[in-house]
Amino acid sequence: MTESKLGVREAVSFALGGIIGGGIFAVLGVVAAVAGTTAWIAYLLAGIVVMATGYSYVELNALSSRTDGSGGAVTFIDEFLDRPKIAGMVGWTLLVGYVGTLAMYAYAFGTYFGAIFGVSELPVVGLPARPVISALVVVGFIALNLVGVRESGLVEDALVGLKLLVIVLFTAIGIWYGHAHGMLSFGIAQSLARPVGPFIAAGVAFVSFEGWQLLFYDQESITNPERTLRKAVSVSIPVSTLAYVLVAFVTLSLVSQQEVAAHPDLALAIAADQFAGTVGYVAIGVAAVASTASAINATLFSAALFAKGLRSDALIPDQIASARERGVPTNALLLIGGFTVVFTVYGDLEAITEFASMSFIVVFGTVNAVALVQDSVPNRWISLVGFVGTLLFLPLFAWHLYTVEFHVFVLVVVIAAALLLVEGVYFERTEIESGFRSVEKRL
């Protein structure tokens, strides 16, 4: 966030930047590898569920009595359900999800940076360049945030404008080129042959819509937050959904699923190369580098502030983020950044993307459930759409991972089990300590 208050235009810009910031360049290939030419349907399905979730966020935020300027899933669960332990578990899940998202952005940055500048290996040592570039960009933004360097609202507006301009041009020229060469395809035959495909891919695409909810964490920086957030959410999610649907439609019409599966991290650039040659390839690459860099900076900053908010509610240890520390908490920034570096260096794009998407499916589904049980929320059927959507995506997504990408399934299970164990120890620490004291007295 910037020091000056954000109005509606700036809030919409930040929300759009958070959603389209890296997802459209990093995730499209992974979604397409699952859904093929029906990837646009997957984005439409995911977008509908996320729109319903945005409605739940906005309405719960309007009902919230919190005066500290914070909001979001953890606040809603703590306030409306009075279940601080569940709120804490959701908060920890979100932090892990943000680490996955940051790793995904860093992976895409490294891939596009290497592709644009022709750097595939490091000179002398001969190591792959992508992991090193990804790690360096995360470390660089950790350092910038530690010294207090932030993007201005003007820079964010310019970056969002650039991204939207590139997407509009890509879509318009791509549709013209595809129509002229008889290449446009809605994937109806594939959808009929495998109708469950778009639903599974919608689960994979969930992380593409991460970002808009970051605005809820620091509402003191927003002018008239209730009204501004309502407008920002109602504009940013539909616009982003439309952008994803059109880009997926164009890309999978021009690029074969086999080629996308072989290069999921460069799907958009490969499609642009079809109708604009090197100029299109480079334009997409430059936009991807700028977008993912911006997304890393914004998400790293917001995730660290989110951790600070968790500490304010005693949901994480003080050693991770002190509520008394002004600005961005140093330890939280280093911890989140450190895990991000490990994920982006040693993980693959599919595993990182799918792990992060799983986290957000769980969190978004929980928020919709909270809205459903609040009598004061109008039009609760909208929240029901969001809840049913996440309830449908989760088992399909899990089954897909189990049957097709078992190593990712194992990773998700191991991390979930570790989280539950650590959370159980932390939230039951008083009872555990009392138990040890009782044993010591008996001995």
Coordinates of C-alpha atoms in Angstrom, one line a residue:
M1 CA 0.0 0.0 0.0
T2 CA 1.1 3.5 -0.5
E3 CA 1.1 6.2 2.3
S4 CA -1.7 8.2 0.7
K5 CA -5.2 6.9 0.9
L6 CA -6.5 4.8 -1.9
G7 CA -9.7 5.9 -3.7
V8 CA -11.9 3.7 -5.9
R9 CA -9.6 4.0 -9.0
E10 CA -6.5 3.1 -7.1
A11 CA -8.2 0.3 -5.3
V12 CA -9.5 -1.2 -8.6
S13 CA -6.0 -0.8 -10.0
F14 CA -4.4 -2.6 -7.1
A15 CA -7.0 -5.4 -7.2
L16 CA -6.6 -5.8 -11.0
G17 CA -2.8 -5.7 -10.6
G18 CA -3.0 -8.4 -7.8
I19 CA -5.2 -10.7 -9.9
I20 CA -3.7 -10.3 -13.4
G21 CA -0.2 -9.5 -12.0
G22 CA 1.3 -12.9 -12.6
G23 CA -1.5 -15.4 -12.9
I24 CA -2.2 -14.9 -16.5
F25 CA 1.4 -15.5 -17.4
A26 CA 2.3 -18.2 -14.9
V27 CA -0.9 -20.3 -14.6
L28 CA -2.5 -20.4 -18.1
G29 CA -0.2 -23.2 -19.3
V30 CA -0.9 -25.3 -16.3
V31 CA -4.6 -24.9 -16.7
A32 CA -4.4 -25.6 -20.4
A33 CA -2.4 -28.7 -19.8
V34 CA -5.4 -30.1 -17.8
A35 CA -8.3 -28.7 -19.8
G36 CA -6.9 -28.2 -23.3
T37 CA -9.1 -26.1 -25.6
T38 CA -11.7 -25.9 -22.8
A39 CA -9.4 -23.8 -20.6
W40 CA -11.6 -20.8 -21.2
I41 CA -14.5 -22.7 -19.6
A42 CA -12.3 -23.5 -16.6
Y43 CA -11.5 -19.8 -16.1
L44 CA -15.2 -18.9 -16.5
L45 CA -16.2 -21.5 -13.8
A46 CA -13.5 -20.4 -11.5
G47 CA -14.4 -16.7 -12.1
I48 CA -18.1 -17.2 -11.2
V49 CA -17.1 -18.9 -7.9
V50 CA -14.6 -16.2 -7.1
M51 CA -17.2 -13.5 -7.9
A52 CA -19.5 -15.1 -5.4
T53 CA -16.7 -15.3 -2.9
G54 CA -16.0 -11.6 -3.4
Y55 CA -19.6 -10.9 -2.6
S56 CA -19.2 -12.9 0.7
Y57 CA -16.1 -10.9 1.6
V58 CA -17.7 -7.5 0.9
E59 CA -20.9 -8.3 2.8
L60 CA -19.1 -9.8 5.8
N61 CA -16.8 -6.7 5.8
A62 CA -19.8 -4.4 5.9
L63 CA -21.2 -6.3 8.9
S64 CA -17.8 -6.4 10.7
S65 CA -17.5 -4.3 13.9
R66 CA -13.7 -4.4 13.8
T67 CA -12.2 -0.9 14.1
D68 CA -8.5 -1.7 13.6
G69 CA -8.8 -1.5 9.8
S70 CA -8.2 -5.2 9.2
G71 CA -10.4 -7.7 7.5
G72 CA -10.4 -10.8 5.4
A73 CA -11.0 -14.5 6.1
V74 CA -9.3 -14.7 9.5
T75 CA -11.1 -11.7 10.9
F76 CA -14.5 -13.0 9.6
I77 CA -14.1 -16.4 11.2
D78 CA -12.8 -15.0 14.5
E79 CA -15.6 -12.4 14.7
F80 CA -18.7 -14.1 13.3
L81 CA -18.0 -17.7 14.4
D82 CA -16.0 -16.9 17.6
R83 CA -13.6 -19.7 16.7
P84 CA -10.1 -18.3 17.1
K85 CA -8.4 -21.7 16.6
I86 CA -10.1 -22.2 13.2
A87 CA -9.3 -18.6 12.3
G88 CA -5.7 -19.3 13.1
M89 CA -5.6 -22.4 11.0
V90 CA -7.1 -20.6 8.1
G91 CA -4.6 -17.8 8.6
W92 CA -1.7 -20.2 8.5
T93 CA -3.2 -21.9 5.4
L94 CA -3.3 -18.4 3.7
L95 CA 0.3 -17.7 4.6
V96 CA 1.4 -21.0 3.0
G97 CA -0.8 -20.2 0.0
Y98 CA 0.9 -16.8 -0.4
V99 CA 4.3 -18.5 -0.3
G100 CA 3.1 -20.8 -3.1
T101 CA 1.8 -17.8 -5.0
L102 CA 5.0 -15.9 -4.6
A103 CA 7.0 -18.9 -5.7
M104 CA 4.7 -19.2 -8.8
Y105 CA 5.3 -15.5 -9.7
A106 CA 9.1 -15.9 -9.2
Y107 CA 9.1 -19.0 -11.3
A108 CA 7.3 -17.2 -14.2
F109 CA 9.7 -14.2 -13.8
G110 CA 12.7 -16.4 -14.1
T111 CA 11.3 -18.2 -17.1
Y112 CA 10.3 -15.1 -19.1
F113 CA 13.4 -13.2 -18.1
G114 CA 15.6 -16.1 -19.4
A115 CA 13.5 -16.4 -22.6
I116 CA 13.6 -12.7 -23.4
F117 CA 17.3 -12.2 -22.8
G118 CA 18.4 -15.7 -24.0
V119 CA 19.8 -16.8 -20.7
S120 CA 19.3 -20.5 -20.1
E121 CA 22.5 -21.4 -18.2
L122 CA 24.8 -19.4 -16.0
P123 CA 28.2 -18.8 -17.5
V124 CA 31.2 -20.7 -16.2
V125 CA 29.3 -22.9 -13.7
G126 CA 26.7 -24.1 -16.2
L127 CA 23.8 -24.2 -13.8
P128 CA 20.2 -23.6 -15.0
A129 CA 19.6 -19.9 -14.9
R130 CA 15.8 -20.0 -14.1
P131 CA 16.1 -21.0 -10.4
V132 CA 18.9 -18.5 -9.8
I133 CA 17.0 -15.6 -11.5
S134 CA 13.8 -16.5 -9.6
A135 CA 15.7 -16.6 -6.3
L136 CA 17.5 -13.3 -6.9
V137 CA 14.3 -11.4 -7.7
V138 CA 12.7 -12.6 -4.4
V139 CA 15.8 -11.6 -2.5
G140 CA 15.9 -8.2 -4.2
F141 CA 12.3 -7.4 -3.2
I142 CA 12.9 -8.6 0.3
A143 CA 15.7 -6.1 0.5
L144 CA 13.6 -3.3 -1.0
N145 CA 10.8 -3.9 1.4
L146 CA 13.2 -4.0 4.4
V147 CA 14.5 -0.5 3.5
G148 CA 10.9 0.8 2.8
V149 CA 10.9 1.1 -1.0
R150 CA 7.4 0.6 -2.3
E151 CA 5.7 1.1 -5.7
S152 CA 3.7 4.3 -5.9
G153 CA 0.1 4.3 -6.9
L154 CA 1.1 6.0 -10.1
V155 CA 3.5 3.2 -10.9
E156 CA 0.9 0.6 -10.1
D157 CA -1.6 2.3 -12.4
A158 CA 0.9 2.4 -15.2
L159 CA 1.8 -1.3 -14.8
V160 CA -1.9 -2.3 -14.8
G161 CA -2.5 -0.1 -17.8
L162 CA 0.4 -1.8 -19.6
K163 CA -0.8 -5.3 -18.8
L164 CA -4.4 -4.6 -19.9
L165 CA -3.2 -3.0 -23.1
V166 CA -1.0 -6.0 -23.9
I167 CA -3.9 -8.4 -23.2
V168 CA -6.4 -6.4 -25.3
L169 CA -4.0 -6.3 -28.2
F170 CA -3.1 -10.0 -27.8
T171 CA -6.8 -10.9 -27.7
A172 CA -7.9 -8.7 -30.6
I173 CA -5.1 -9.6 -33.0
G174 CA -5.2 -13.2 -31.9
I175 CA -8.9 -13.5 -32.7
W176 CA -8.5 -11.8 -36.0
Y177 CA -5.6 -14.1 -36.9
G178 CA -7.3 -17.2 -35.7
H179 CA -10.5 -16.4 -37.6
A180 CA -8.6 -15.6 -40.8
H181 CA -6.8 -19.0 -40.7
G182 CA -9.8 -21.0 -39.4
M183 CA -8.0 -21.8 -36.2
L184 CA -10.5 -20.6 -33.5
S185 CA -12.0 -23.4 -31.4
F186 CA -14.3 -23.4 -28.4
G187 CA -13.4 -27.0 -27.6
I188 CA -17.0 -28.2 -27.6
A189 CA -16.0 -31.7 -28.8
Q190 CA -13.4 -32.0 -26.1
S191 CA -15.8 -30.8 -23.5
L192 CA -18.4 -33.4 -24.5
A193 CA -15.8 -36.1 -24.5
R194 CA -14.5 -35.2 -21.1
P195 CA -17.0 -32.9 -19.3
V196 CA -15.2 -33.1 -15.9
G197 CA -12.0 -31.6 -17.4
P198 CA -13.0 -27.9 -17.1
F199 CA -14.1 -28.4 -13.5
I200 CA -10.8 -30.0 -12.5
A201 CA -8.9 -27.2 -14.4
A202 CA -11.1 -24.6 -12.6
G203 CA -9.6 -25.8 -9.3
V204 CA -6.1 -25.4 -10.8
A205 CA -7.0 -21.9 -12.0
F206 CA -8.1 -20.7 -8.5
V207 CA -4.7 -19.2 -7.7
S208 CA -5.0 -17.0 -10.8
F209 CA -7.7 -15.0 -9.0
E210 CA -5.6 -14.4 -5.9
G211 CA -4.8 -10.8 -5.1
W212 CA -8.1 -8.8 -4.7
Q213 CA -8.5 -9.9 -1.1
L214 CA -5.2 -8.3 -0.1
L215 CA -7.0 -5.0 0.0
F216 CA -9.0 -6.1 3.0
Y217 CA -5.9 -6.4 5.2
D218 CA -5.1 -2.7 5.5
Q219 CA -8.3 -0.8 5.2
E220 CA -6.9 2.2 7.1
S221 CA -5.1 3.0 3.9
I222 CA -8.4 3.2 1.9
T223 CA -10.8 6.0 1.6
N224 CA -14.3 5.0 2.8
P225 CA -13.2 1.3 2.8
E226 CA -16.6 -0.3 2.8
R227 CA -17.8 1.5 -0.3
T228 CA -14.4 1.5 -2.1
L229 CA -13.8 -2.3 -1.5
R230 CA -17.3 -3.1 -2.8
K231 CA -16.7 -1.2 -6.0
A232 CA -13.1 -2.6 -6.4
V233 CA -14.2 -6.2 -6.0
S234 CA -17.3 -5.8 -8.2
V235 CA -15.1 -4.4 -11.0
S236 CA -11.8 -6.2 -10.7
I237 CA -13.0 -9.8 -10.6
P238 CA -15.4 -9.7 -13.6
V239 CA -12.8 -7.8 -15.7
S240 CA -10.1 -10.3 -14.8
T241 CA -12.4 -13.2 -15.5
L242 CA -13.2 -11.8 -19.0
A243 CA -9.5 -11.3 -19.6
Y244 CA -8.6 -14.8 -18.6
V245 CA -11.5 -16.3 -20.7
L246 CA -10.5 -14.4 -23.8
V247 CA -6.7 -15.1 -23.4
A248 CA -7.3 -18.8 -22.8
F249 CA -9.6 -19.0 -25.8
V250 CA -7.1 -17.3 -28.1
T251 CA -4.0 -19.2 -26.8
L252 CA -5.5 -22.7 -27.0
S253 CA -6.9 -22.0 -30.5
L254 CA -3.4 -21.1 -31.8
V255 CA -1.2 -23.4 -29.8
S256 CA -1.7 -27.2 -29.5
Q257 CA -2.2 -28.8 -26.1
Q258 CA 0.9 -30.8 -26.7
E259 CA 3.0 -27.7 -27.1
V260 CA 1.4 -26.1 -24.1
A261 CA 2.1 -29.2 -22.0
A262 CA 5.7 -29.1 -23.2
H263 CA 6.1 -25.4 -22.3
P264 CA 3.4 -24.4 -19.8
D265 CA 5.4 -21.5 -18.5
L266 CA 5.6 -19.8 -22.0
A267 CA 2.2 -20.6 -23.4
L268 CA 1.2 -17.0 -23.9
A269 CA 4.4 -16.0 -25.6
I270 CA 4.3 -19.0 -27.9
A271 CA 0.8 -18.0 -29.0
A272 CA 1.8 -14.4 -29.6
D273 CA 4.7 -15.7 -31.7
Q274 CA 2.1 -17.3 -34.0
F275 CA 0.7 -14.0 -35.2
A276 CA 3.2 -11.4 -34.3
G277 CA 6.5 -13.2 -34.6
T278 CA 9.4 -12.1 -32.5
V279 CA 7.8 -8.7 -31.7
G280 CA 4.8 -10.5 -30.1
Y281 CA 7.0 -12.9 -28.3
V282 CA 9.1 -10.1 -26.8
A283 CA 6.1 -7.9 -26.0
I284 CA 4.5 -10.7 -24.0
G285 CA 7.8 -11.5 -22.3
V286 CA 8.4 -7.9 -21.3
A287 CA 4.8 -7.6 -19.9
A288 CA 5.3 -10.9 -18.0
V289 CA 8.6 -9.8 -16.5
A290 CA 7.0 -6.4 -15.4
S291 CA 3.8 -8.0 -14.1
T292 CA 5.4 -10.8 -12.1
A293 CA 7.9 -8.5 -10.6
S294 CA 5.1 -6.1 -9.5
A295 CA 3.1 -9.0 -8.2
I296 CA 6.0 -10.4 -6.1
N297 CA 6.6 -6.9 -4.5
A298 CA 2.9 -6.4 -3.7
T299 CA 2.2 -9.9 -2.5
L300 CA 5.4 -10.1 -0.4
F301 CA 4.5 -6.8 1.3
S302 CA 0.9 -7.7 1.9
A303 CA 1.6 -11.2 3.2
A304 CA 4.1 -9.8 5.7
L305 CA 1.5 -7.3 6.9
F306 CA -1.1 -10.1 7.0
A307 CA 1.3 -12.1 9.3
K308 CA 1.5 -9.0 11.5
G309 CA -2.3 -8.9 11.8
L310 CA -2.2 -12.6 12.8
R311 CA 0.2 -11.7 15.6
S312 CA -2.1 -8.9 16.8
D313 CA -4.8 -11.6 17.3
A314 CA -2.2 -13.9 19.0
L315 CA -2.6 -16.4 16.2
I316 CA 1.1 -16.8 15.4
P317 CA 4.2 -16.6 17.7
D318 CA 5.7 -13.1 18.4
Q319 CA 9.0 -14.3 17.0
I320 CA 7.5 -14.4 13.5
A321 CA 5.9 -11.0 13.5
S322 CA 5.8 -8.6 16.4
A323 CA 2.6 -6.5 16.6
R324 CA 4.6 -3.7 18.1
E325 CA 7.0 -3.4 15.1
R326 CA 6.2 -0.5 12.9
G327 CA 5.8 -1.1 9.2
V328 CA 6.6 -4.4 7.6
P329 CA 7.7 -7.0 10.2
T330 CA 11.3 -8.0 9.4
N331 CA 11.1 -11.6 10.6
A332 CA 7.9 -12.3 8.8
L333 CA 9.3 -10.8 5.6
L334 CA 12.5 -13.0 5.9
L335 CA 10.5 -16.1 6.7
I336 CA 8.0 -15.8 3.9
G337 CA 10.7 -14.8 1.5
G338 CA 13.0 -17.6 2.5
F339 CA 10.3 -20.3 2.1
T340 CA 9.4 -18.7 -1.3
V341 CA 13.0 -19.0 -2.5
V342 CA 13.1 -22.7 -1.5
F343 CA 9.7 -23.4 -3.3
T344 CA 10.7 -21.6 -6.5
V345 CA 14.2 -23.1 -6.7
Y346 CA 13.3 -26.7 -6.0
G347 CA 9.6 -26.9 -7.1
D348 CA 8.1 -27.2 -10.5
L349 CA 5.5 -24.8 -11.9
E350 CA 2.7 -27.4 -11.9
A351 CA 3.3 -28.4 -8.3
I352 CA 3.6 -24.8 -7.0
T353 CA 0.5 -23.7 -8.8
E354 CA -1.7 -26.6 -7.8
F355 CA -0.6 -26.4 -4.2
A356 CA -1.4 -22.7 -4.0
S357 CA -4.7 -23.2 -5.7
M358 CA -5.7 -25.9 -3.2
S359 CA -5.0 -23.4 -0.3
F360 CA -7.2 -20.7 -1.7
I361 CA -10.1 -23.2 -2.5
V362 CA -10.1 -24.1 1.2
V363 CA -10.0 -20.5 2.4
F364 CA -12.6 -19.2 -0.1
G365 CA -14.9 -22.0 0.7
T366 CA -14.6 -21.3 4.4
V367 CA -15.5 -17.6 3.9
N368 CA -18.6 -18.5 1.8
A369 CA -19.7 -20.9 4.6
V370 CA -19.3 -18.1 7.2
A371 CA -21.5 -15.8 5.0
L372 CA -24.1 -18.5 4.6
V373 CA -24.8 -18.8 8.3
Q374 CA -25.2 -15.0 8.8
D375 CA -28.8 -14.0 8.6
S376 CA -27.8 -10.4 8.0
V377 CA -26.1 -11.2 4.7
P378 CA -28.5 -10.4 1.9
N379 CA -28.8 -12.6 -1.2
R380 CA -27.1 -15.5 0.6
W381 CA -27.7 -17.6 -2.5
I382 CA -24.7 -15.9 -4.0
S383 CA -22.6 -17.1 -1.2
L384 CA -24.1 -20.6 -1.7
V385 CA -22.9 -20.6 -5.3
G386 CA -19.4 -19.8 -4.0
F387 CA -19.6 -22.5 -1.3
V388 CA -21.0 -25.2 -3.6
G389 CA -18.4 -24.3 -6.3
T390 CA -15.4 -24.8 -3.9
L391 CA -17.1 -27.9 -2.4
L392 CA -17.2 -29.3 -6.0
F393 CA -13.8 -28.2 -7.1
L394 CA -11.9 -29.5 -4.0
P395 CA -12.6 -33.3 -4.3
L396 CA -12.3 -33.2 -8.1
F397 CA -9.0 -31.4 -7.8
A398 CA -7.7 -33.8 -5.1
W399 CA -8.7 -36.8 -7.2
H400 CA -6.9 -35.3 -10.2
L401 CA -3.7 -34.9 -8.2
Y402 CA -4.0 -38.4 -6.7
T403 CA -4.4 -40.1 -10.1
V404 CA -2.3 -37.9 -12.4
E405 CA 0.2 -36.0 -10.3
F406 CA 0.7 -38.2 -7.2
H407 CA 3.9 -36.4 -6.2
V408 CA 2.0 -33.1 -5.9
F409 CA -0.7 -34.9 -3.9
V410 CA 1.9 -36.3 -1.5
L411 CA 3.4 -32.8 -1.2
V412 CA 0.0 -31.3 -0.3
V413 CA -0.8 -34.0 2.2
V414 CA 2.6 -33.7 3.9
I415 CA 2.4 -29.9 4.2
A416 CA -1.2 -30.1 5.4
A417 CA -0.2 -32.7 8.0
A418 CA 2.8 -30.6 9.1
L419 CA 0.6 -27.5 9.4
L420 CA -2.0 -29.3 11.4
L421 CA 0.7 -30.6 13.8
V422 CA 2.4 -27.3 14.3
E423 CA -1.0 -25.5 14.7
G424 CA -2.2 -28.1 17.2
V425 CA 1.0 -27.7 19.3
Y426 CA 0.7 -23.9 19.1
F427 CA -2.9 -23.5 19.8
E428 CA -3.0 -26.2 22.5
R429 CA 0.3 -25.1 24.1
T430 CA -1.3 -24.0 27.4
E431 CA -3.0 -27.4 27.8
I432 CA 0.2 -29.2 26.8
E433 CA 2.3 -27.3 29.3
S434 CA -0.3 -28.0 32.0
G435 CA -0.1 -31.6 31.2
F436 CA 3.7 -31.7 31.4
R437 CA 3.5 -29.9 34.8
S438 CA 1.0 -32.5 36.1
V439 CA 3.3 -35.3 35.0
E440 CA 6.3 -33.6 36.7
K441 CA 4.4 -33.2 39.9
R442 CA 3.4 -36.9 39.9
L443 CA 7.1 -37.9 39.3

